[in-house]
Coordinates of N, CA, C and O in Angstrom, one line a residue:
X180 N -26.5 59.8 -25.2 CA -26.9 58.9 -24.4 C -28.5 58.9 -24.7 O -29.1 58.3 -24.8
X181 N -29.4 60.4 -25.1 CA -30.5 60.7 -25.6 C -30.8 59.8 -26.4 O -31.4 59.1 -27.3
X182 N -29.7 59.8 -27.8 CA -30.1 59.3 -28.7 C -29.8 57.5 -28.9 O -30.8 57.4 -30.0
X183 N -29.7 57.2 -28.1 CA -29.6 55.7 -27.3 C -31.5 55.5 -27.6 O -31.8 54.0 -28.2
X184 N -32.4 56.5 -27.4 CA -33.6 56.2 -27.2 C -34.4 55.7 -28.8 O -35.3 55.1 -28.2
X185 N -33.6 55.9 -29.9 CA -34.1 55.6 -31.1 C -33.5 54.3 -31.6 O -33.8 54.2 -32.9
X186 N -33.6 53.7 -30.6 CA -32.7 52.1 -31.3 C -34.0 51.4 -31.0 O -35.1 51.6 -30.1
X187 N -34.1 50.4 -31.6 CA -35.1 48.8 -31.3 C -35.4 49.1 -29.8 O -36.8 48.9 -29.5
X188 N -34.8 48.6 -28.9 CA -34.9 48.1 -27.6 C -35.6 49.3 -26.8 O -36.7 48.9 -26.0
X189 N -35.5 50.2 -26.8 CA -36.3 51.1 -25.9 C -37.7 51.4 -26.3 O -38.7 51.5 -25.7
X190 N -38.1 51.5 -27.4 CA -39.2 51.6 -28.3 C -40.1 50.4 -28.0 O -41.4 50.2 -27.7
X191 N -39.5 49.3 -28.0 CA -40.2 47.8 -27.5 C -40.4 48.2 -26.0 O -41.9 48.0 -25.6
X192 N -39.2 48.5 -25.1 CA -40.0 48.8 -23.5 C -40.5 49.6 -23.4 O -41.9 49.6 -22.5
X193 N -40.5 50.8 -23.9 CA -41.7 51.7 -23.7 C -43.0 51.0 -24.1 O -44.3 51.6 -23.8
X194 N -43.4 50.6 -25.3 CA -44.9 50.1 -25.8 C -45.2 49.0 -25.0 O -46.4 49.0 -24.6
X195 N -44.3 47.9 -24.3 CA -44.7 47.3 -23.2 C -45.2 47.8 -21.9 O -45.9 47.1 -21.4
X196 N -44.5 48.8 -21.7 CA -45.0 49.3 -20.5 C -46.2 50.8 -20.9 O -46.3 51.0 -19.6
X197 N -46.8 50.8 -21.8 CA -47.7 51.8 -22.3 C -47.2 53.2 -22.3 O -48.2 54.0 -22.0
X198 N -46.2 53.4 -22.6 CA -45.4 54.8 -22.8 C -45.1 55.1 -23.7 O -44.8 54.7 -24.8
X199 N -45.0 56.5 -24.0 CA -45.2 57.7 -25.2 C -43.3 58.2 -24.9 O -43.2 58.5 -23.7
X200 N -42.8 58.0 -26.1 CA -41.5 59.0 -26.4 C -41.7 59.9 -25.7 O -41.2 60.9 -24.8
X201 N -42.8 60.7 -25.9 CA -43.3 62.2 -25.7 C -43.6 62.4 -24.1 O -43.8 63.2 -23.2
X202 N -43.8 61.2 -23.2 CA -43.5 61.3 -22.1 C -42.4 61.7 -21.1 O -42.4 61.5 -20.0
X203 N -41.4 61.2 -21.7 CA -40.3 61.2 -21.2 C -39.2 62.7 -21.0 O -39.2 63.5 -21.4
X204 N -39.1 62.4 -19.7 CA -37.8 63.5 -19.0 C -36.5 63.1 -18.8 O -36.6 61.7 -18.2
X205 N -35.7 63.6 -19.2 CA -34.6 63.3 -18.9 C -32.9 63.8 -18.1 O -33.1 65.1 -18.5
X206 N -32.4 63.5 -17.6 CA -31.0 63.6 -16.8 C -30.2 62.9 -17.5 O -30.4 61.5 -17.6
X207 N -29.1 63.3 -17.9 CA -27.9 62.3 -17.9 C -26.8 62.7 -16.7 O -26.4 63.8 -16.3
X208 N -26.4 61.6 -16.0 CA -25.8 61.4 -14.9 C -24.0 60.9 -15.4 O -24.0 60.3 -16.2
X209 N -23.1 61.9 -15.0 CA -21.4 61.6 -15.3 C -21.2 61.2 -13.9 O -21.4 61.8 -13.4
X210 N -20.6 60.4 -14.1 CA -19.9 59.5 -13.3 C -18.4 59.0 -13.5 O -18.0 58.7 -14.7
X211 N -17.6 58.8 -12.3 CA -16.3 58.3 -12.9 C -16.3 57.0 -12.9 O -17.1 56.0 -12.0
X212 N -15.6 56.6 -13.5 CA -15.9 55.0 -14.0 C -14.7 54.6 -13.1 O -13.4 54.5 -13.1
X213 N -15.1 53.6 -12.5 CA -14.5 52.7 -11.5 C -13.5 51.7 -12.5 O -13.7 51.1 -13.0
X214 N -12.2 51.7 -12.4 CA -11.7 50.2 -12.9 C -11.7 49.5 -12.3 O -11.3 48.8 -10.9
X215 N -12.7 48.6 -12.6 CA -13.4 47.2 -12.1 C -12.4 45.8 -12.4 O -12.2 45.6 -13.5
X216 N -12.1 45.5 -11.4 CA -11.1 43.8 -11.7 C -12.6 43.0 -12.0 O -12.5 42.0 -12.6
X217 N -13.7 43.3 -11.0 CA -14.9 42.2 -10.9 C -16.0 43.1 -11.1 O -16.0 44.3 -10.5
X218 N -17.2 42.6 -11.9 CA -18.7 43.3 -12.0 C -19.2 42.6 -11.1 O -19.4 41.3 -11.6
X219 N -20.4 43.0 -10.6 CA -21.4 42.1 -10.1 C -22.9 42.3 -10.2 O -22.8 43.7 -10.4
X220 N -23.9 42.0 -10.3 CA -25.2 42.3 -10.2 C -26.0 41.6 -8.8 O -25.7 40.4 -9.0
X221 N -26.8 42.1 -7.9 CA -27.1 41.1 -7.1 C -29.1 41.3 -6.9 O -29.3 42.3 -7.3
X222 N -29.4 40.4 -6.1 CA -30.8 40.4 -6.2 C -31.2 40.2 -4.6 O -30.6 38.9 -4.3
X223 N -31.4 40.8 -3.8 CA -31.4 40.8 -2.5 C -32.7 40.0 -2.2 O -32.6 39.2 -1.0
X224 N -33.2 39.2 -3.1 CA -34.3 38.2 -2.7 C -34.3 37.4 -4.4 O -33.9 38.0 -5.3
X225 N -33.6 36.1 -3.7 CA -33.2 35.2 -4.9 C -34.6 35.2 -5.8 O -35.7 34.6 -5.3
X226 N -34.1 35.6 -6.8 CA -35.3 35.7 -8.0 C -35.8 34.2 -8.4 O -37.1 34.1 -9.1
X227 N -34.9 33.4 -8.1 CA -35.7 32.0 -8.8 C -35.9 31.4 -7.8 O -37.2 30.3 -8.1
X228 N -35.7 31.3 -6.1 CA -36.6 30.4 -5.7 C -37.7 31.4 -4.6 O -38.3 31.2 -3.8
X229 N -37.7 33.0 -4.6 CA -38.4 33.8 -4.2 C -38.1 33.8 -2.3 O -38.9 34.5 -1.6
X230 N -36.9 33.0 -2.2 CA -36.8 33.3 -0.8 C -36.0 34.6 -0.2 O -34.9 35.1 -0.8
X231 N -36.8 34.8 0.6 CA -36.4 36.3 1.0 C -35.1 36.4 2.4 O -34.6 37.6 2.3
X232 N -34.6 35.3 2.5 CA -33.7 35.0 3.5 C -32.3 34.5 2.7 O -31.2 34.5 3.1
X233 N -32.5 34.6 1.2 CA -31.3 34.1 0.6 C -30.9 35.1 -0.8 O -32.1 35.9 -1.3
X234 N -29.5 35.6 -0.6 CA -29.0 36.5 -1.8 C -29.0 35.8 -3.4 O -28.2 34.9 -2.8
X235 N -28.8 36.4 -4.5 CA -28.6 35.5 -5.8 C -27.2 36.8 -6.3 O -28.0 37.9 -6.4
X236 N -26.4 36.5 -6.8 CA -25.8 37.0 -7.5 C -25.1 36.7 -8.4 O -24.6 35.7 -8.6
X237 N -24.4 37.6 -9.6 CA -23.6 37.0 -10.7 C -22.3 37.9 -10.7 O -22.5 39.1 -10.4
X238 N -20.9 37.1 -11.1 CA -20.0 38.0 -10.9 C -19.4 38.0 -12.2 O -19.2 37.0 -13.0
X239 N -18.6 38.7 -13.0 CA -17.7 38.6 -13.7 C -16.4 39.5 -13.8 O -16.1 40.6 -13.1
X240 N -15.5 39.1 -14.6 CA -14.0 39.7 -14.8 C -14.3 41.2 -15.6 O -14.9 41.0 -16.6
X241 N -14.0 42.6 -15.1 CA -14.0 43.3 -16.0 C -15.3 44.1 -15.5 O -15.6 43.9 -14.3
X242 N -15.5 45.3 -16.8 CA -16.3 46.4 -16.3 C -17.9 45.4 -16.5 O -18.1 44.4 -17.2
X243 N -18.8 45.8 -15.9 CA -20.4 45.3 -15.7 C -20.9 45.2 -16.7 O -21.8 44.4 -17.4
X244 N -20.5 45.6 -18.4 CA -21.2 45.5 -19.4 C -20.8 43.8 -19.9 O -21.9 43.7 -20.7
X245 N -20.1 43.5 -19.5 CA -20.1 42.0 -19.9 C -20.9 41.3 -19.5 O -21.2 40.3 -20.0
X246 N -21.2 41.5 -18.4 CA -22.4 40.8 -17.5 C -23.7 41.4 -18.0 O -24.7 40.3 -18.5
X247 N -23.8 42.6 -18.4 CA -25.7 42.8 -18.8 C -25.4 43.0 -20.1 O -26.8 42.9 -20.4
X248 N -24.4 43.0 -20.7 CA -24.5 43.0 -22.3 C -24.6 41.6 -22.9 O -25.0 40.8 -22.2
X249 N -24.9 41.7 -24.5 CA -24.8 40.6 -25.0 C -24.0 40.0 -25.0 O -23.8 39.7 -26.6
X250 N -23.0 39.5 -24.5 CA -21.7 38.9 -24.7 C -22.3 37.2 -24.3 O -22.7 36.9 -23.1
X251 N -21.5 36.3 -24.8 CA -22.0 35.0 -25.0 C -21.1 34.3 -23.7 O -20.2 34.6 -23.1
X252 N -21.7 33.3 -23.1 CA -21.2 32.8 -21.6 C -22.1 33.0 -20.4 O -22.8 34.1 -20.2
X253 N -21.9 32.2 -19.4 CA -22.2 32.3 -18.0 C -21.2 33.0 -17.2 O -20.1 33.0 -17.2
X254 N -21.7 34.0 -16.3 CA -21.1 34.4 -15.3 C -21.0 33.6 -13.8 O -21.5 32.6 -14.1
X255 N -19.8 34.0 -13.1 CA -19.9 33.1 -11.8 C -21.5 33.6 -11.2 O -21.6 34.6 -10.8
X256 N -22.3 32.4 -10.9 CA -23.6 32.7 -9.8 C -23.3 31.9 -8.6 O -22.9 31.3 -8.5
X257 N -23.5 32.5 -7.7 CA -23.6 32.2 -6.5 C -25.1 32.6 -5.6 O -26.0 33.6 -6.0
X258 N -25.2 31.9 -4.7 CA -26.7 32.2 -3.4 C -25.7 32.3 -2.3 O -24.8 31.6 -1.9
X259 N -26.4 32.7 -1.5 CA -26.1 32.9 0.1 C -27.4 33.4 1.1 O -27.9 34.2 0.7
X260 N -27.3 32.6 2.0 CA -28.4 32.8 3.2 C -28.0 34.2 3.9 O -26.7 33.8 4.5
X261 N -28.5 34.3 4.7 CA -28.3 35.4 5.6 C -27.5 34.5 6.5 O -28.2 33.4 7.3
X262 N -26.4 35.0 7.5 CA -26.1 34.3 8.2 C -25.1 32.9 7.9 O -24.4 32.1 8.4
X263 N -25.2 33.0 6.6 CA -24.4 31.4 6.0 C -23.3 32.0 5.0 O -22.8 32.5 5.4
X264 N -23.0 30.8 4.4 CA -21.7 31.0 3.5 C -22.3 31.1 2.1 O -23.2 30.2 1.6
X265 N -21.4 31.6 1.0 CA -21.7 31.3 -0.1 C -21.8 30.1 -1.1 O -21.0 29.5 -0.4
X266 N -22.4 29.9 -1.9 CA -22.9 28.5 -2.4 C -22.5 28.9 -4.0 O -23.7 29.7 -4.5
X267 N -21.7 28.7 -4.8 CA -21.4 28.7 -5.9 C -22.3 27.8 -6.8 O -22.2 26.4 -6.8
X268 N -23.0 28.7 -7.5 CA -24.2 27.9 -8.3 C -23.7 27.4 -9.8 O -23.4 26.3 -10.5
X269 N -22.7 28.3 -10.7 CA -22.0 28.2 -11.8 C -20.9 28.6 -11.8 O -20.6 30.0 -11.1
X270 N -19.5 28.5 -12.2 CA -18.4 29.1 -12.6 C -18.5 29.4 -14.3 O -19.4 29.3 -15.1
X271 N -18.1 30.8 -14.3 CA -18.5 31.4 -15.2 C -17.3 30.7 -17.0 O -16.3 30.0 -16.7
X272 N -18.1 31.1 -17.9 CA -17.6 30.7 -19.2 C -17.7 31.7 -20.3 O -17.1 31.3 -21.5
X273 N -17.9 33.0 -19.8 CA -17.6 34.2 -20.6 C -16.1 34.3 -20.9 O -15.4 34.6 -20.4
X274 N -15.8 34.3 -22.4 CA -14.3 34.4 -22.9 C -14.1 35.7 -23.1 O -12.8 36.3 -22.8
X275 N -14.8 36.6 -22.8 CA -14.3 38.2 -23.1 C -14.3 39.0 -21.7 O -15.9 38.7 -20.9
X276 N -13.6 40.0 -21.7 CA -13.8 41.1 -20.3 C -13.3 42.2 -21.1 O -13.0 42.5 -21.9
X277 N -14.2 43.2 -20.4 CA -14.5 44.6 -21.3 C -13.7 45.1 -20.1 O -14.0 45.4 -18.7
X278 N -12.5 45.9 -20.4 CA -11.2 46.7 -19.6 C -11.7 48.4 -20.0 O -11.5 48.3 -21.4
X279 N -11.6 49.4 -19.0 CA -11.7 50.7 -19.5 C -10.7 51.4 -18.9 O -10.6 51.1 -17.5
X280 N -10.1 52.5 -19.5 CA -9.2 53.1 -18.6 C -9.6 54.2 -18.3 O -10.8 54.4 -17.9
X281 N -9.2 55.0 -17.1 CA -10.0 55.9 -16.3 C -10.2 56.7 -16.9 O -9.9 57.5 -17.5
X282 N -11.6 56.9 -16.9 CA -12.4 57.9 -17.6 C -13.9 58.6 -16.7 O -14.0 57.7 -15.7
X283 N -14.6 58.8 -17.5 CA -15.9 59.2 -17.2 C -17.1 58.2 -17.9 O -16.5 57.6 -19.0
X284 N -18.3 58.5 -17.3 CA -19.1 57.2 -18.0 C -20.4 58.2 -17.7 O -20.7 59.0 -16.7
X285 N -21.1 58.6 -18.8 CA -22.4 58.8 -19.2 C -23.6 58.3 -19.3 O -23.7 57.2 -19.8
X286 N -24.3 58.4 -17.9 CA -25.4 57.1 -17.8 C -27.1 58.2 -17.7 O -27.2 59.3 -17.5
X287 N -28.1 57.3 -18.4 CA -29.4 58.2 -17.9 C -29.9 58.2 -16.8 O -29.6 57.1 -16.2
X288 N -30.8 59.2 -16.5 CA -31.6 58.8 -15.4 C -33.0 59.5 -16.1 O -33.2 60.7 -16.1
X289 N -34.1 58.4 -16.6 CA -35.4 58.7 -16.9 C -36.4 58.5 -16.4 O -36.4 57.3 -15.5
X290 N -37.5 59.4 -16.2 CA -38.6 58.8 -15.6 C -39.1 57.8 -16.6 O -40.0 56.8 -16.0
X291 N -38.5 57.1 -17.8 CA -39.1 56.1 -18.4 C -38.6 54.8 -17.5 O -38.7 53.7 -17.9
X292 N -37.7 55.1 -17.0 CA -36.8 53.9 -16.3 C -37.3 53.5 -14.4 O -37.0 52.8 -13.7
X293 N -38.3 54.2 -14.4 CA -38.7 54.5 -12.8 C -40.7 53.6 -12.7 O -41.4 54.5 -12.0
X294 N -41.0 53.0 -13.5 CA -42.1 52.6 -13.4 C -42.4 51.7 -12.8 O -41.7 50.5 -12.6
X295 N -43.6 51.6 -11.9 CA -43.6 50.6 -10.9 C -43.7 49.1 -11.7 O -44.8 49.2 -12.6
X296 N -43.1 48.2 -11.1 CA -43.2 46.7 -11.4 C -42.6 46.5 -12.7 O -43.2 45.4 -13.4
X297 N -41.9 47.6 -13.4 CA -41.2 47.7 -14.2 C -39.8 48.0 -14.5 O -39.3 49.0 -13.9
X298 N -38.9 46.6 -14.9 CA -37.4 47.0 -14.6 C -36.9 47.5 -16.2 O -36.6 46.9 -17.1
X299 N -37.3 49.0 -16.1 CA -36.7 49.3 -17.4 C -35.2 50.2 -17.5 O -34.8 50.9 -18.2
X300 N -34.5 49.5 -16.4 CA -33.3 49.7 -16.4 C -32.3 49.3 -17.8 O -32.8 48.7 -18.7
X301 N -31.5 50.3 -18.2 CA -30.8 49.6 -19.6 C -31.9 50.1 -20.9 O -31.7 50.3 -21.7
X302 N -32.8 50.9 -20.6 CA -33.5 51.7 -21.3 C -32.7 52.6 -22.4 O -33.1 52.5 -23.8
X303 N -31.7 53.6 -21.9 CA -31.0 54.0 -22.4 C -29.9 53.2 -22.4 O -29.4 53.1 -21.3
X304 N -28.4 53.5 -23.5 CA -27.2 53.2 -23.2 C -26.6 53.9 -22.2 O -26.4 55.2 -22.6
X305 N -25.7 53.5 -21.7 CA -24.4 54.1 -21.1 C -23.3 54.1 -21.7 O -22.8 53.5 -22.7
X306 N -22.5 55.3 -22.1 CA -21.8 55.8 -22.6 C -20.4 56.2 -22.0 O -20.3 56.9 -20.9
X307 N -19.2 55.4 -22.3 CA -18.0 55.8 -21.7 C -16.8 56.8 -22.7 O -17.4 57.1 -24.2
X308 N -16.7 57.9 -22.1 CA -15.7 58.8 -22.6 C -14.4 58.1 -23.3 O -14.1 58.8 -24.4
X309 N -13.9 56.8 -23.0 CA -13.1 56.3 -23.9 C -13.7 54.7 -24.0 O -14.1 54.2 -23.8
X310 N -13.1 54.5 -25.1 CA -13.6 53.0 -25.7 C -13.3 51.9 -24.7 O -12.1 51.8 -24.2
X311 N -13.9 50.9 -24.8 CA -13.7 49.9 -23.8 C -12.4 48.9 -24.6 O -12.3 48.8 -26.1
X312 N -11.8 48.3 -23.8 CA -10.5 47.5 -24.6 C -11.0 46.3 -24.3 O -11.3 45.6 -22.8
X313 N -11.3 45.2 -25.3 CA -12.1 44.1 -25.1 C -10.6 43.4 -25.5 O -9.9 42.9 -26.0
X314 N -11.0 42.3 -24.3 CA -9.7 41.3 -24.2 C -10.3 39.8 -24.1 O -11.5 39.9 -23.7
X315 N -9.6 38.4 -24.3 CA -9.9 37.3 -24.0 C -9.8 37.3 -22.7 O -8.7 37.1 -22.1
X316 N -10.2 36.8 -21.7 CA -10.8 35.8 -20.6 C -9.9 34.8 -20.2 O -10.0 33.7 -21.4
X317 N -8.6 34.9 -19.4 CA -7.8 33.9 -18.8 C -8.5 32.7 -17.6 O -7.8 33.3 -16.5
X318 N -9.3 32.5 -17.7 CA -10.3 31.9 -16.6 C -9.4 31.4 -15.7 O -9.7 31.4 -14.1
X319 N -8.4 30.3 -16.1 CA -7.6 30.0 -15.5 C -6.8 30.8 -14.1 O -6.0 30.0 -13.7
X320 N -6.6 31.8 -14.8 CA -5.8 32.8 -14.0 C -6.4 33.8 -12.8 O -5.8 34.3 -12.3
X321 N -7.4 33.6 -12.8 CA -8.6 34.7 -12.1 C -8.5 33.9 -10.5 O -8.8 32.9 -10.4
X322 N -8.2 34.5 -9.7 CA -7.6 34.2 -7.9 C -9.6 33.9 -7.7 O -9.8 33.0 -6.8
X323 N -10.7 34.6 -8.2 CA -12.1 34.1 -7.9 C -12.1 32.5 -8.7 O -13.5 32.2 -8.0
X324 N -11.5 32.1 -9.2 CA -11.8 30.5 -9.9 C -10.8 29.8 -9.1 O -11.2 28.7 -8.5
X325 N -9.4 30.1 -8.9 CA -8.2 29.4 -8.8 C -8.1 29.2 -7.1 O -7.9 28.3 -6.3
X326 N -8.4 30.6 -6.3 CA -8.7 30.1 -4.8 C -9.9 30.5 -4.4 O -10.2 31.2 -3.9
X327 N -9.8 29.1 -3.6 CA -11.7 29.1 -2.8 C -11.6 30.0 -2.1 O -12.7 31.0 -1.8
X328 N -10.6 30.1 -1.1 CA -10.5 31.2 0.1 C -10.9 32.2 -0.4 O -11.7 33.3 0.4
X329 N -10.1 32.8 -1.4 CA -10.4 34.4 -1.8 C -11.7 34.2 -2.3 O -12.4 35.4 -1.8
X330 N -12.2 33.5 -3.2 CA -13.6 33.5 -3.5 C -14.7 33.4 -2.7 O -15.6 34.6 -2.8
X331 N -14.4 32.9 -1.6 CA -15.8 32.5 -0.5 C -15.6 33.8 0.2 O -17.0 34.8 0.2
X332 N -14.6 34.3 0.6 CA -14.4 35.7 1.4 C -15.2 37.1 0.3 O -15.5 37.9 0.7
X333 N -14.6 36.8 -0.9 CA -15.1 37.9 -1.7 C -16.6 37.7 -2.4 O -17.3 38.7 -2.0
X334 N -17.0 36.9 -2.0 CA -18.4 36.6 -2.3 C -19.4 37.0 -1.0 O -20.4 37.6 -1.5
X335 N -18.8 36.7 -0.3 CA -19.2 37.0 1.0 C -19.4 38.6 1.3 O -20.4 39.2 1.8
X336 N -18.3 39.0 1.0 CA -18.6 40.6 1.2 C -19.3 41.2 0.5 O -19.9 42.4 0.9
X337 N -19.4 40.6 -1.1 CA -20.5 41.4 -1.7 C -21.8 41.5 -1.5 O -22.5 41.9 -1.5
X338 N -22.1 40.1 -0.9 CA -23.5 39.6 -0.3 C -23.7 40.7 0.5 O -25.0 41.4 0.9
X339 N -22.8 40.9 1.9 CA -22.9 41.7 3.0 C -23.3 43.3 2.7 O -23.9 43.9 3.0
X340 N -22.5 43.7 1.6 CA -22.6 45.1 1.0 C -24.2 45.2 0.6 O -25.2 46.3 0.8
X341 N -24.7 43.8 0.1 CA -25.9 43.8 -0.9 C -26.8 44.1 0.4 O -28.0 45.0 0.0
X342 N -27.2 43.5 1.3 CA -28.0 43.3 2.5 C -27.8 44.4 3.2 O -29.0 45.5 3.5
X343 N -26.5 45.2 3.2 CA -26.4 46.4 3.8 C -27.1 47.8 3.1 O -27.6 48.7 3.5
X344 N -26.9 47.4 1.8 CA -27.8 48.6 0.5 C -29.3 48.5 0.9 O -29.9 49.3 0.9
X345 N -29.9 47.0 0.9 CA -31.2 46.9 1.3 C -31.7 47.8 2.1 O -32.6 48.3 2.4
X346 N -31.1 47.4 3.2 CA -31.5 48.0 4.7 C -31.4 49.6 4.4 O -32.3 50.5 5.0
X347 N -30.5 50.1 4.0 CA -30.3 51.9 3.8 C -31.7 52.1 2.5 O -32.2 53.2 3.2
X348 N -32.1 51.3 2.3 CA -33.3 51.4 1.7 C -34.9 50.7 2.1 O -35.8 50.5 1.8
X349 N -34.7 50.9 3.5 CA -35.5 50.4 4.6 C -36.4 49.0 4.4 O -37.0 48.6 4.5
X350 N -35.0 48.5 4.1 CA -35.5 47.1 3.8 C -36.3 46.2 2.5 O -36.8 45.3 2.5
X351 N -36.2 47.5 1.5 CA -37.0 47.1 0.1 C -35.8 46.2 -0.7 O -34.9 46.9 -0.5
X352 N -36.5 45.2 -1.1 CA -35.5 44.4 -2.2 C -35.0 45.1 -3.1 O -35.6 45.6 -3.9
X353 N -33.6 45.0 -3.3 CA -33.1 45.7 -4.4 C -32.5 44.6 -5.7 O -31.8 43.4 -4.8
X354 N -32.4 45.2 -6.6 CA -31.8 45.0 -7.6 C -30.4 46.0 -7.8 O -30.4 47.4 -8.2
X355 N -29.1 45.3 -7.6 CA -28.1 46.1 -7.2 C -26.6 46.0 -8.5 O -26.7 44.4 -8.7
X356 N -26.2 46.8 -9.1 CA -24.8 46.5 -9.6 C -23.6 47.5 -9.3 O -24.1 48.3 -8.4
X357 N -22.3 46.9 -9.2 CA -21.3 47.0 -8.6 C -20.4 46.4 -8.8 O -20.5 45.7 -9.9
X358 N -18.7 46.8 -8.5 CA -17.9 46.3 -9.0 C -16.8 46.0 -7.7 O -17.1 47.0 -6.5
X359 N -16.0 45.5 -8.0 CA -14.9 45.4 -7.0 C -13.6 46.2 -8.0 O -13.5 45.7 -9.1
X360 N -12.8 47.0 -7.3 CA -12.0 47.7 -7.8 C -10.2 46.9 -7.8 O -10.7 45.8 -7.0
X361 N -9.2 46.9 -8.5 CA -8.2 46.8 -8.8 C -7.6 46.6 -7.2 O -6.7 45.8 -6.7
X362 N -7.8 47.2 -6.3 CA -7.6 47.3 -5.0 C -8.4 46.6 -4.1 O -8.3 46.9 -2.6
X363 N -9.4 45.7 -4.3 CA -10.4 45.0 -3.6 C -11.6 45.5 -3.2 O -12.1 45.5 -2.3
X364 N -11.5 47.4 -3.4 CA -12.7 48.1 -2.5 C -14.2 47.6 -3.3 O -14.0 47.4 -4.5
X365 N -15.1 47.9 -2.7 CA -16.1 47.5 -3.6 C -17.2 48.7 -3.5 O -17.7 49.6 -2.6
X366 N -17.7 48.9 -5.1 CA -18.6 50.1 -5.1 C -19.9 49.5 -5.5 O -19.9 48.7 -6.0
X367 N -20.6 50.5 -4.9 CA -22.5 50.2 -5.1 C -22.6 51.3 -6.5 O -22.4 52.5 -6.4
X368 N -22.7 50.7 -8.0 CA -22.9 52.0 -9.1 C -24.3 51.8 -9.2 O -24.5 53.0 -10.1
X369 N -25.1 51.5 -8.8 CA -26.5 51.4 -9.0 C -27.2 50.7 -8.0 O -27.0 49.3 -7.8
X370 N -28.4 51.2 -7.7 CA -29.8 50.3 -6.6 C -30.6 50.5 -7.2 O -31.1 51.7 -7.4
X371 N -31.7 49.9 -7.6 CA -33.7 50.1 -7.8 C -34.1 48.9 -7.0 O -33.3 47.8 -6.8
X372 N -35.7 49.2 -6.8 CA -35.9 48.4 -6.2 C -35.9 46.7 -7.5 O -36.3 46.7 -8.5
X373 N -36.4 46.0 -6.5 CA -36.3 44.7 -7.1 C -37.8 44.2 -7.9 O -38.5 44.6 -6.3
X374 N -38.1 43.9 -8.9 CA -39.5 43.7 -9.4 C -39.1 42.1 -9.5 O -38.4 41.8 -10.2

């Protein structure tokens, strides 16, 4: 994890934030990797409309790296107003899904990722103990695509978990990463203030 600091992306991020490599302190979080059926990112304030009553989310099949990494295509994106129903904005076109067998993931927790007004997440790489299994996505076989009732129920559950997470942080808008496991349980794996 520490060696990922010496790639181009962290140096550019540090320079933009006016920080030096020498200012960094770091710990490594070791987490059990959830076997994800779907992964999602939520913004509890829609970043496109700035509407404080509307959540925006993106969802992909498989592990979250498919969503936040440099993989071509779109995620399923949606918005939902408090007390309303999910509104699908786009259906996914990502042809790749990443899956990992049960293992540990090593993630950074660095003071370089906690700068006021700076979304420094991803400054360091997360490393799985086992390599991802890359596969081609069969979008026409995903329930979230083919079954409208399932899709609407799942997106609503995810949005409600997002608002509960925001409430747990005293109502501060949140940028949330999470996943849905193979038994349909929802996990929040990371939440930070939305900038």
